[in-house]
XYZ file of C-alpha atoms in Angstrom:
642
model
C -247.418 -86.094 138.963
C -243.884 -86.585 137.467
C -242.992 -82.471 138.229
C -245.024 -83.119 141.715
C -242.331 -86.533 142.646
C -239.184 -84.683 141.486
C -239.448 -82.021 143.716
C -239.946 -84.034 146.659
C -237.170 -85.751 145.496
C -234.761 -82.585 144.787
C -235.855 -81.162 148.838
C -233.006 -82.680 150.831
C -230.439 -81.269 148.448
C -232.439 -77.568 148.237
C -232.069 -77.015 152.158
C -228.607 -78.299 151.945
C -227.847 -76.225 149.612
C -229.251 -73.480 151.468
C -227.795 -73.923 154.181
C -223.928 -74.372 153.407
C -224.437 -71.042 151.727
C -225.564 -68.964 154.769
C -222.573 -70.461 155.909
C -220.273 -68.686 153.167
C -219.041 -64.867 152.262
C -216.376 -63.080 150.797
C -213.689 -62.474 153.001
C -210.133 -60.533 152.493
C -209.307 -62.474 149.260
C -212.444 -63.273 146.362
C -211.044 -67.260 146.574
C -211.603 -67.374 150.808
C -214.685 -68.317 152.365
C -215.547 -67.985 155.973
C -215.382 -71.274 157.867
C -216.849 -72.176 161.054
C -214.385 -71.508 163.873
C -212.315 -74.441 165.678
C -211.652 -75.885 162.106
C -208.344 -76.283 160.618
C -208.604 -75.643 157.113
C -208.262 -79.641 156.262
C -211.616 -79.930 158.308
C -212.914 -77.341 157.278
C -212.949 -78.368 153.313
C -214.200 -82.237 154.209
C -217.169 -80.648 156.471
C -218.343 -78.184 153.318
C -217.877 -81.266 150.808
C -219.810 -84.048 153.192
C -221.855 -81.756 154.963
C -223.314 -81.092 151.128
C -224.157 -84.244 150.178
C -224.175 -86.504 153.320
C -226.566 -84.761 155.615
C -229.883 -86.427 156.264
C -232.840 -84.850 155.174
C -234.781 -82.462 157.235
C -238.618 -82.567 156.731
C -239.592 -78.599 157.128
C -243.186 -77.078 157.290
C -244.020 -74.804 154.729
C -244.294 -71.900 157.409
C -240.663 -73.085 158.506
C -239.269 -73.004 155.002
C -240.749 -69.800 153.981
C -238.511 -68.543 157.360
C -235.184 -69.475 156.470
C -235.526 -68.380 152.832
C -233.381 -65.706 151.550
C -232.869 -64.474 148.222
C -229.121 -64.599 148.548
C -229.088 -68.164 149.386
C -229.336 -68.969 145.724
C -226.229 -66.493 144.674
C -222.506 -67.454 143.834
C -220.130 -66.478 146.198
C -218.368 -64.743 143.962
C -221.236 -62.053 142.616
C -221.686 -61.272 146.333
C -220.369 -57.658 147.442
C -216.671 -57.679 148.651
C -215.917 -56.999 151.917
C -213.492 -54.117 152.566
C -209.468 -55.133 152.762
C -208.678 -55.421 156.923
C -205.701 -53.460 157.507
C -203.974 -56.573 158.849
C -202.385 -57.788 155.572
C -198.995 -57.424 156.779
C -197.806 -57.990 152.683
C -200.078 -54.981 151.633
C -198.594 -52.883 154.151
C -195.527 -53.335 153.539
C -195.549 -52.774 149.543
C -197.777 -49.467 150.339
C -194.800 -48.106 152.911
C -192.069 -49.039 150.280
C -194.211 -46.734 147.521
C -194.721 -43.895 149.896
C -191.078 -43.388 150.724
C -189.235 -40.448 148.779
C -186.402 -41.482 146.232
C -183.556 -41.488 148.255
C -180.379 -41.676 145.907
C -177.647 -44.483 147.221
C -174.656 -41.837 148.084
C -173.014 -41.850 151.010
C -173.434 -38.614 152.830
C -176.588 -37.836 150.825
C -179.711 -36.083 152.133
C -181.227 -34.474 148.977
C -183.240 -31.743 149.197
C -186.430 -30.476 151.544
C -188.889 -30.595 148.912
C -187.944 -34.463 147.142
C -191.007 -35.934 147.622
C -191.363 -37.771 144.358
C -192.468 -41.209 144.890
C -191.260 -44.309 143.431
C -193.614 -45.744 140.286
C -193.836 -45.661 136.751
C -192.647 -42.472 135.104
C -195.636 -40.725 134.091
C -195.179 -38.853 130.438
C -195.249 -34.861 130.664
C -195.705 -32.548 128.031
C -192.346 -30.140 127.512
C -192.867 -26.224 127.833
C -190.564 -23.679 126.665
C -187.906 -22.304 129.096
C -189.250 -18.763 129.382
C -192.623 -17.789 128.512
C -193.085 -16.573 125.023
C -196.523 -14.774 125.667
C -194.646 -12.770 128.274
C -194.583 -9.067 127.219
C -191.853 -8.112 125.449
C -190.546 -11.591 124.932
C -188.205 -12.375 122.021
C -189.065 -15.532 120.515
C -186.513 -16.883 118.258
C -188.386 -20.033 117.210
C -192.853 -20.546 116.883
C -193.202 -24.428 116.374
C -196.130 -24.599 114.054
C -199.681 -24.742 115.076
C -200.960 -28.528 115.522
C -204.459 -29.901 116.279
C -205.257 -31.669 119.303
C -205.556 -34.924 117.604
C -202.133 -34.605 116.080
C -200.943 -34.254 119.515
C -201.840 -37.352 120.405
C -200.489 -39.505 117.680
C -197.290 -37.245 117.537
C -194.447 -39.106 119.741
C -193.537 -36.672 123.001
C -189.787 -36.899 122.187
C -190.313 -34.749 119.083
C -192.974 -32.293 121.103
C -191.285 -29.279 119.224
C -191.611 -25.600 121.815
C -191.062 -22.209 121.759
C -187.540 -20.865 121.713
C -187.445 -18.083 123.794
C -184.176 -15.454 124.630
C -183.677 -14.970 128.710
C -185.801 -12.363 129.291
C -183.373 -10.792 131.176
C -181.421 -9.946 127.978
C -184.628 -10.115 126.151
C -185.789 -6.841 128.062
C -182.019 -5.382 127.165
C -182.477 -5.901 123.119
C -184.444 -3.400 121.923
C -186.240 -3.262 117.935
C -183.173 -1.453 116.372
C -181.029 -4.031 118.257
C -182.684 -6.825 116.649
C -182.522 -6.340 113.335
C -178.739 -4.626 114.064
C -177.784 -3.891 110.060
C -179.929 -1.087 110.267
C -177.030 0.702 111.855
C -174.775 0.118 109.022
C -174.279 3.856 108.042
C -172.663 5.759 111.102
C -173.691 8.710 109.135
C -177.530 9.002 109.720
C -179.101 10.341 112.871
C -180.310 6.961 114.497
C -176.556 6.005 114.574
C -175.202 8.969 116.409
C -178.372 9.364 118.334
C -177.808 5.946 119.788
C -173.972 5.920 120.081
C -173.789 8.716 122.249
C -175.960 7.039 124.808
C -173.832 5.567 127.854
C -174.751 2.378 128.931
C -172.431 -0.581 129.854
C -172.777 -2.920 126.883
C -174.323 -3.144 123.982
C -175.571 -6.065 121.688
C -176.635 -6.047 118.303
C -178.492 -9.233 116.283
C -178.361 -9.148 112.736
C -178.505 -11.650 109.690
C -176.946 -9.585 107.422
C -173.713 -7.548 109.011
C -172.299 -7.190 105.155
C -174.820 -5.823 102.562
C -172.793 -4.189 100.333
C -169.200 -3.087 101.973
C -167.082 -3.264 104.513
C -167.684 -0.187 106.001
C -171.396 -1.152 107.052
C -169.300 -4.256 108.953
C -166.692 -1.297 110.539
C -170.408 0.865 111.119
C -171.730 -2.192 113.514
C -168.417 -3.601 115.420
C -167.906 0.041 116.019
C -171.196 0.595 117.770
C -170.670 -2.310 120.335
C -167.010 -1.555 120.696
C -165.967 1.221 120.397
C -162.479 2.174 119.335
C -161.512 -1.700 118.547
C -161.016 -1.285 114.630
C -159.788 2.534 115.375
C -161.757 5.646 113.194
C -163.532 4.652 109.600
C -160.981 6.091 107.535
C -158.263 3.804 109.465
C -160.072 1.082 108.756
C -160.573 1.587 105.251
C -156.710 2.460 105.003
C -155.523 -0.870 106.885
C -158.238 -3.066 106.065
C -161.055 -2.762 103.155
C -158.608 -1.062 100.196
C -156.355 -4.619 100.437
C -158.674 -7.008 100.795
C -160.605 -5.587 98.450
C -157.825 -5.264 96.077
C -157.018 -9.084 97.206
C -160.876 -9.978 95.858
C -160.589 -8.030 92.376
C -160.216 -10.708 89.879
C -157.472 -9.253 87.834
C -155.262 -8.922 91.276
C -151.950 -9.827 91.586
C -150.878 -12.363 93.218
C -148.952 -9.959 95.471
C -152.001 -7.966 95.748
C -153.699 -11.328 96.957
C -151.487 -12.483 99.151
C -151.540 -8.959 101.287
C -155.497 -9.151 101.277
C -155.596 -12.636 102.614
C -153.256 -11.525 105.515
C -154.942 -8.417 106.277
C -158.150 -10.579 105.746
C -156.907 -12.892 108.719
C -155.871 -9.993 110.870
C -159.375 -8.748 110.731
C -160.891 -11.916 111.649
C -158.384 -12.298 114.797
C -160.042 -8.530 116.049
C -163.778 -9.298 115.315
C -163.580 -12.642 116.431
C -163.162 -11.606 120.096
C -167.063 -10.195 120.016
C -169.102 -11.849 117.269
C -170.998 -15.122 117.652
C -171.861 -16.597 114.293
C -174.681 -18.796 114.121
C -175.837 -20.035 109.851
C -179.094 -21.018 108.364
C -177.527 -24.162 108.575
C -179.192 -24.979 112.293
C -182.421 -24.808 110.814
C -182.065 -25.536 107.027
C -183.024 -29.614 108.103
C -185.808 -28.820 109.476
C -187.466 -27.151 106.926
C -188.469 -28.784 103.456
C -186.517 -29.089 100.578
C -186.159 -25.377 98.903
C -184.947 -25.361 94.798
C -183.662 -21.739 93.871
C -183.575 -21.147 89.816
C -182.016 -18.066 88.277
C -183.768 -18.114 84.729
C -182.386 -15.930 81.870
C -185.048 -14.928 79.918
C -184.843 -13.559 75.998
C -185.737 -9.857 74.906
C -188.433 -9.945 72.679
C -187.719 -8.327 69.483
C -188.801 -4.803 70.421
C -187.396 -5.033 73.470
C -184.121 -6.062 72.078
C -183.829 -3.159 69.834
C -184.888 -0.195 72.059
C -182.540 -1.640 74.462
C -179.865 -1.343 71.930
C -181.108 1.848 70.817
C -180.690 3.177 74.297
C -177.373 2.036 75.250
C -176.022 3.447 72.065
C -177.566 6.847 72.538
C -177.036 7.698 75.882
C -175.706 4.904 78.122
C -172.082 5.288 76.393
C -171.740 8.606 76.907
C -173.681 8.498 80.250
C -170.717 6.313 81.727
C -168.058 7.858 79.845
C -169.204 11.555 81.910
C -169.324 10.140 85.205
C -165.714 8.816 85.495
C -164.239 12.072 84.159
C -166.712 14.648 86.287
C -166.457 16.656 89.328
C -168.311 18.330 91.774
C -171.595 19.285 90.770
C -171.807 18.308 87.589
C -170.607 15.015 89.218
C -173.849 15.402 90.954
C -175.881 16.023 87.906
C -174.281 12.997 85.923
C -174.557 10.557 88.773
C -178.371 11.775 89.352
C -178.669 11.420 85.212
C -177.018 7.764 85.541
C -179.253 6.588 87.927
C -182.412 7.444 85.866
C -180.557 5.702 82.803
C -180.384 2.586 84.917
C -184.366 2.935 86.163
C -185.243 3.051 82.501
C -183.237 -0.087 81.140
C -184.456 -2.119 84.420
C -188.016 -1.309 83.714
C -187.435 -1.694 79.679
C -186.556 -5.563 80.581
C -190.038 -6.012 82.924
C -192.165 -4.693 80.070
C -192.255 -1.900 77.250
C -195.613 -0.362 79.030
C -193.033 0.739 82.437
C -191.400 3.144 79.705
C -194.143 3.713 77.463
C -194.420 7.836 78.389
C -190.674 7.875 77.684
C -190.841 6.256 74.560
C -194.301 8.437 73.487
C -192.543 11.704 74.306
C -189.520 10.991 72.532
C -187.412 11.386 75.672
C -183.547 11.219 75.359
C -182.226 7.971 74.274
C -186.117 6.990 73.480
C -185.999 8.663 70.113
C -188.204 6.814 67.680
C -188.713 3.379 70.274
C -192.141 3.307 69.004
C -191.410 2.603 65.568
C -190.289 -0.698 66.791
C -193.918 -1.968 68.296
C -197.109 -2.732 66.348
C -198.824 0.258 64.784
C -202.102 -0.155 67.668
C -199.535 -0.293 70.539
C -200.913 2.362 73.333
C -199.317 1.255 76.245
C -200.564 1.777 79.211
C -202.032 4.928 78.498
C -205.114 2.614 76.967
C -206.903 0.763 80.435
C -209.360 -0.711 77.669
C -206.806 -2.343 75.417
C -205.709 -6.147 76.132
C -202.746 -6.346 77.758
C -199.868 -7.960 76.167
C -197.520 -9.868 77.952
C -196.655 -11.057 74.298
C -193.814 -7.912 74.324
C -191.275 -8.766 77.860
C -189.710 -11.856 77.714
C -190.293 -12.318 81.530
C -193.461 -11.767 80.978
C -193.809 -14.466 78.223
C -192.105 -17.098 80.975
C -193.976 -15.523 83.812
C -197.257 -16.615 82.118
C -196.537 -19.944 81.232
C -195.086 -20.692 84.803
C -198.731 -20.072 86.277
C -200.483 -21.493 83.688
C -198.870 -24.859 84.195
C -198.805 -24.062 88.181
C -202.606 -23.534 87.982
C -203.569 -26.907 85.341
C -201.134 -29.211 87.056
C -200.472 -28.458 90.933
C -202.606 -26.805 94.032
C -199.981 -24.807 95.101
C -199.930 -21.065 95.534
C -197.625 -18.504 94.207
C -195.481 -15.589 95.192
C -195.015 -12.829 92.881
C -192.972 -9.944 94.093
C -191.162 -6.881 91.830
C -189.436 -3.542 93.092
C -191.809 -1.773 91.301
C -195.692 -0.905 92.114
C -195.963 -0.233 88.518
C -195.103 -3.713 88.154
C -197.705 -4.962 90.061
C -199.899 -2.702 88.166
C -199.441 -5.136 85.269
C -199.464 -8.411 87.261
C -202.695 -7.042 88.088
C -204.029 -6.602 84.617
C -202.723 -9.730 83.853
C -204.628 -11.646 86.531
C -207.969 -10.063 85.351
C -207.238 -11.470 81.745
C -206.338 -14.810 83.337
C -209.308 -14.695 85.974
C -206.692 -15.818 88.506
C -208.189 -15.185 91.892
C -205.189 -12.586 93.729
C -204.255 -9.932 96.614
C -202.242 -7.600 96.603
C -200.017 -6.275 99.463
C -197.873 -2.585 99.150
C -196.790 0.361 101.302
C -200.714 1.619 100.916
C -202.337 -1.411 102.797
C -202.766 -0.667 106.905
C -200.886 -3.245 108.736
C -203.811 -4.251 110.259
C -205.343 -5.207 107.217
C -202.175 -6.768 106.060
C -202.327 -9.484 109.162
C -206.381 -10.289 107.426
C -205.069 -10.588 104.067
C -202.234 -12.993 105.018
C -204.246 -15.189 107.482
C -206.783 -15.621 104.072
C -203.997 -16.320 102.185
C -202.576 -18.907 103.993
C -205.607 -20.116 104.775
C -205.627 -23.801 102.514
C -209.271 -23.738 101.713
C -208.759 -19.767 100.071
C -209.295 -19.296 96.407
C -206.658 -16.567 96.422
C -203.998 -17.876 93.758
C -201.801 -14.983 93.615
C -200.087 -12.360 96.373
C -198.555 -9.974 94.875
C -195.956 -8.126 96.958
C -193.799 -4.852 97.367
C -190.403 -5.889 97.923
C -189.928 -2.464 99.966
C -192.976 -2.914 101.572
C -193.382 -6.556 102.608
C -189.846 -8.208 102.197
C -189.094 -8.530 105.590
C -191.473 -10.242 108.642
C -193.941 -11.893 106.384
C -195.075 -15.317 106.542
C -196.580 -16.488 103.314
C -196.488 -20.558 103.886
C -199.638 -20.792 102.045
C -197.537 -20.767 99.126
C -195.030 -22.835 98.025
C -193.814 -21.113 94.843
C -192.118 -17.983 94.742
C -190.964 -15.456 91.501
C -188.578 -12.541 92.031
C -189.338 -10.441 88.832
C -186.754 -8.429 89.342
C -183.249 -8.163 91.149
C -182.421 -5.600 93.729
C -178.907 -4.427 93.858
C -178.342 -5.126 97.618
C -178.271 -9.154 97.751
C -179.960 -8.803 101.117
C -183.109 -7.558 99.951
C -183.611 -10.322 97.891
C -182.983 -12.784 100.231
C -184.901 -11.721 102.503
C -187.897 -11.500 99.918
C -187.550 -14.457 98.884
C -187.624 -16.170 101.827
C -190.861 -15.385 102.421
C -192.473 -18.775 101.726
C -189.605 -21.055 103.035
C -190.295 -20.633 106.370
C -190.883 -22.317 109.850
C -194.560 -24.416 109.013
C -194.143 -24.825 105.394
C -195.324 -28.361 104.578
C -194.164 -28.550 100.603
C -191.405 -28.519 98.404
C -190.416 -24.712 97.577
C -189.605 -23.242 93.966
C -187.748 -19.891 93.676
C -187.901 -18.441 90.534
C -185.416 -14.913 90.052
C -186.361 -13.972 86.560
C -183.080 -12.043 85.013
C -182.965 -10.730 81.301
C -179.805 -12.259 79.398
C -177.081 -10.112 78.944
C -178.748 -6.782 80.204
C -177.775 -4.605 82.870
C -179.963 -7.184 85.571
C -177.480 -9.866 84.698
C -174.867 -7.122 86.011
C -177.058 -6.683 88.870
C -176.988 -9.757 89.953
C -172.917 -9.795 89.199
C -172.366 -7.453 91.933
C -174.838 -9.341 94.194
C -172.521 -12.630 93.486
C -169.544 -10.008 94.254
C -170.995 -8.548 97.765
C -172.054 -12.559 99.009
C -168.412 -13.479 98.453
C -166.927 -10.669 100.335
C -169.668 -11.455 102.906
C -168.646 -15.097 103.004
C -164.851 -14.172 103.272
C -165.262 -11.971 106.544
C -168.192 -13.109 108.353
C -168.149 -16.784 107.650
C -165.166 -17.219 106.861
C -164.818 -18.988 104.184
C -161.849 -19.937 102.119
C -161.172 -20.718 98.472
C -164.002 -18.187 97.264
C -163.720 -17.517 93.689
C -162.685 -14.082 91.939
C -164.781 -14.041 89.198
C -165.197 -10.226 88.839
C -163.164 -7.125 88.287
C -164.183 -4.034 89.542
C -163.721 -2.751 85.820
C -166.153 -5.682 84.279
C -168.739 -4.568 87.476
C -168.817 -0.439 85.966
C -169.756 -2.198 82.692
C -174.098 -1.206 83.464
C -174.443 -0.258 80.297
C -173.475 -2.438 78.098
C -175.345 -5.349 75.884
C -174.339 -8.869 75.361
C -177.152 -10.114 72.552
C -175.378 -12.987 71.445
C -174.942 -14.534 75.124
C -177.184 -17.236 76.434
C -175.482 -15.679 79.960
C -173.298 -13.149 80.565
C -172.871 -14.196 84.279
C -172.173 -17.909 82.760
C -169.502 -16.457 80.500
C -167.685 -14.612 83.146
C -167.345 -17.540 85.403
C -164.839 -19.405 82.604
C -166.580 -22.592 83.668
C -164.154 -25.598 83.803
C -167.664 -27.952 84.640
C -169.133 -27.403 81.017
C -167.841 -28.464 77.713
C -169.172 -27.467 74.518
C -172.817 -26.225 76.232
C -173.064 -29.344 78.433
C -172.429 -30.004 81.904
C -169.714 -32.710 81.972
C -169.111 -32.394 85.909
C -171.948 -32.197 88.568
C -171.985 -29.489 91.335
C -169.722 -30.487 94.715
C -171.486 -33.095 97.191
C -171.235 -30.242 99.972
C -172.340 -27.348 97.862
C -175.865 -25.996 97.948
C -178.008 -22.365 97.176
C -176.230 -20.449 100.011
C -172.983 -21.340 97.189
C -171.548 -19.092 94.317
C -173.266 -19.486 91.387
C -170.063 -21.745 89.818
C -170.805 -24.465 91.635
C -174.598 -24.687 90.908
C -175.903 -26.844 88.103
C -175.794 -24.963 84.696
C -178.371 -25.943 82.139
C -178.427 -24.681 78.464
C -181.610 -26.944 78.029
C -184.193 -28.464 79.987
C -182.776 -32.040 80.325
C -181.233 -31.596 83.502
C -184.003 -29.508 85.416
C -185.644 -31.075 88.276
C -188.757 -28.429 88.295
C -191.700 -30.174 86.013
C -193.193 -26.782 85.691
C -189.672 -24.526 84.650
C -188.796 -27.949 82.549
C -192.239 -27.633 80.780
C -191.923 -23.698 80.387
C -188.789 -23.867 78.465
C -190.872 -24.544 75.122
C -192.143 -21.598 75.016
C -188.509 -20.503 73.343
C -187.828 -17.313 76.001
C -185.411 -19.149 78.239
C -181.277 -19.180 77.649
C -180.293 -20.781 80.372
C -180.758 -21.847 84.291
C -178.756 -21.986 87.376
C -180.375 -23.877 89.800
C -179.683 -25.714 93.135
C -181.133 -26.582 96.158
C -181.275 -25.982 99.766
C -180.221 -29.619 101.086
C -180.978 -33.060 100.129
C -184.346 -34.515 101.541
C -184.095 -36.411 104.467
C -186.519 -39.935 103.788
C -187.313 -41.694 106.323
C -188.915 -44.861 106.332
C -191.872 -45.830 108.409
């Protein structure tokens, strides 16, 4: 009875409500309603507001009410569908016509061009592409940015979107291979040199790294190719140019001597100038991480020491004294007899096993070496017996290096060494370590090469190790999946070695980099790298032109290969006459602007471990076979802070 009297009571106001809402609808705007016409809008909000609540009530029959009921009646205005904008807006019009119009700039005089038809609006963000297509055939591509997942793309800001750098094709399709790597012309003596120069075309260009390797003549060999005539014939040019500067370099020159190599220095420069564009490591060197390069001077072992000695005294003497009074064929013979005396003593300080036939056949100057080993010593003539890293020096530091690598990093190492016999041992001593390796030398296809360095590089790999041929994989490799690189042994071109050991500090390496150049102390590799030191300053006086290059080296101290300094910590060191140490200790650090492209005087020099910044070299000094370290590094890390 009470629900029954409510309802009757709630009637007038249901059909009131009904109707005033088949009165309503959306119109252009979702706040408008549709009002009855002839009814300002005053009227027309009184007549909704009275008209609700004032109207009288209307008695219906059930038959009428179930006729004017519709399910909508009960619905908000605003859930009900929106009716479709009327093109009479005169407002929306007008902002749609502005939009539409092309960007007109406000010159006078200015019609732009036929196809402007960019719209005004917000600036929608586009992703940058490379200038010229680097998957085009034959496309040189100076710079690869490294490889990036999608989702990094999306958090990485579009300002530093890094592309391809690719050369013009249209000079692209001019350079060919031999033009690209352009010090491969440096002797105008071999066939590829006169094959090509005799070709007429009307210019040439050559791209090269490296235009001085080891003389001046290789630098006469290249300008000559792309001009010819400009420096006149090669023996001109070694007349008027190379004999005084060189004579201007020699440490023991006078200053006369100086003075005329610094002018006909100067005069060269002027000439070469006119068609050489110079462009450093320097351009990329920041964006790249931090690279550390250590020289370590490792001690001969006992038997090492002694053959070594043993050798010089025998032969080497005698050896050197020949060659600077012979002639003609016998100069032949001696020079071809010198050059297997230097083999020998560079693979004497790598390990005893490289000479171990010598030494077992009593060869000359190997007369009675084995007395100096233990009784059981076979060499490598015994593939059963241990090997024994125990008997090089380098090898004694080359151990302890990756043992502390492998217990206290991730990283990956680098071992390369002018010798396959070399890697014969790192091999051996891998196997007795049950470090996980590959190997890479002239003997691998290069297809297989491209699956062994993909693995490598791969993070998730258990390969530890590469080993690598200098002469077969020094140059185009990309081993980034390492971060730590030894050079066993030094090459006498400095070239070689820099491009070997470049290998890992390359474009996508995420991590620090360690160089390690393993030299034995006051042997005939400590010469080695002498005349390397020699060549990069002669290298940095012509091509880059740099001034105030020290002369730390005479010609006469360079001929010194066979000689032994056993009391030295370095020999290199000693020659310098370093002002920056005092009494063993560096009192002075190296210049603010210096870094590892520098002579080796201005690096830091440390008789002891207190001053290195590598944990691992620092730790590997205890094992009492290092003398000393140069070190530096390739820039100082950029921090940024988030």
């Amino acid at each position: 009875m009470i629900i029954g009297s409510l309802w009757q009571h709630f009637k007038p106001l249901q059909q009131c409500l009904s109707r005033s809402a088949l009165m309503c609808r959306r119109s252009l705007a979702p706040s408008q309603l549709l009002r009855p016409d002839g009814i300002d809008s005053t009227e027309k909000e009184v007549f909704a507001r009275t008209r609700l609540f004032s109207e009288p009530t209307i008695k219906c029959s059930k038959v009428a009410r179930l006729q004017d009921y519709s399910p909508t009646a009960f619905l908000s205005p605003f859930r009900k569908p929106l009716s479709p904008l009327s093109n009479d807006n005169v407002h929306e019009d007008l902002i749609r016509s502005i939009l539409s119009k092309p960007f007109k700039v406000p010159m006078a005089n200015y019609e732009g061009t036929s196809n402007d038809s960019r719209a005004l609006g917000l600036r929608r963000s586009v992703s940058k592409i490379a200038l010229h297509d680097p998957y085009e055939e034959g496309a040189l591509v100076l710079y690869t940015p490294p490889e990036v997942s999608a989702h990094d793309v999306l958090k990485k800001d579009s300002e530093k979107q890094y592309v391809h750098v690719v050369v013009d094709p249209t000079l692209s399709k001019i350079l060919r291979p031999h033009q690209r790597e352009g010090h491969r012309l440096k002797n105008s003596e071999n066939q590829t040199y006169q094959a090509l120069v005799q070709l007429n075309c009307p210019r040439r260009v050559l791209l090269s790294g490296t235009p001085i390797q080891n003389d001046l003549l290789e630098y006469f060999s290249l300008v000559h190719f792309v001009n010819m005539g400009l420096l006149g014939t090669a023996a001109e040019f070694r007349r008027h140019f190379e004999i005084p500067i060189l004579r201007g370099r020699d440490a023991d020159a006078t200053e006369e001597e100086q003075k005329r190599g610094e002018e006909k220095l100067q005069e060269l420069l002027m000439v070469v100038n006119r068609c050489i564009i110079r462009r450093t490591q320097a351009l990329l060197t920041k964006y790249l991480p931090v690279k550390i390069e250590q020289v370590v001077c490792c001690k001969l072992t006992d038997s090492q020491r002694a053959v070594y000695c043993d050798f010089v005294t025998r032969k080497a003497h005698e050896v050197a004294s020949r060659m600077n009074s012979a002639r003609g064929d016998r100069a032949d013979n001696v020079s071809l007899s010198s050059l297997a005396s230097i083999t020998h003593l560079k693979k004497l300080c790598n390990h005893p096993d490289l000479v171990y036939d010598k030494m077992a056949s009593n060869a000359d100057g190997f007369q009675n070496a084995l007395s100096h080993f233990p009784v059981d010593y076979r060499g490598c003539l015994d593939s059963n017996a241990p090997f024994r890293p125990n008997l090089s020096g380098k090898f004694q530091v080359l151990t302890s290096i990756l043992a502390l690598i492998r217990t206290t990093t991730s990283d990956k190492v680098v071992l390369i060494s002018n010798y396959t016999q070399t890697l014969d041992l790192f091999e051996r001593l891998c196997q007795s370590r049950n470090y996980v390796y590959v190997r890479l030398d002239g003997t691998m296809t290069i297809k297989k090469r491209a699956k062994v360095v993909d693995r490598f590089n791969d993070p998730s790999s258990p390969e530890f190790i590469f080993m690598l041929s200098s002469k077969a994989g020094g140059c185009g490799l990309n081993l980034i999946g390492a971060n730590r690189l030894v050079m066993f042994d030094p090459d006498w071109n400095p070239a070689n070695d820099e491009q070997a050991m470049a290998r890992v500090w390359r474009d996508g390496q995420k991590k620090d980099c360690f160089i390690y150049r393993l030299i034995c102390t006051g042997t005939i590799e400590e010469k080695m790298l002498q005349r390397q030191a020699h060549k990069k300053a002669l290298s940095s006086c012509v091509v880059d032109q740099q001034e105030e290059v020290e002369r730390h080296f005479s010609l006469g101290d360079l001929r010194e290969l066979f000689s032994f300094h056993s009391e030295t910590v370095s020999d290199t060191h000693d020659r310098f006459k370093c002002r920056r140490c005092v009494n063993m200790v560096q009192v002075k650090p190296p210049p603010d602007d210096s870094d590892c492209n520098c002579d080796f005087s201005v690096w830091n020099h440390c008789y002891g471990k207190k001053h290195l910044r590598d944990i691992v070299l620092k730790s590997a000094w205890d094992t009492n076979s290092i003398s000393f370290v140069f070190w530096h590094y390739s820039h100082e890390e950029q921090r940024t802070t988030v």
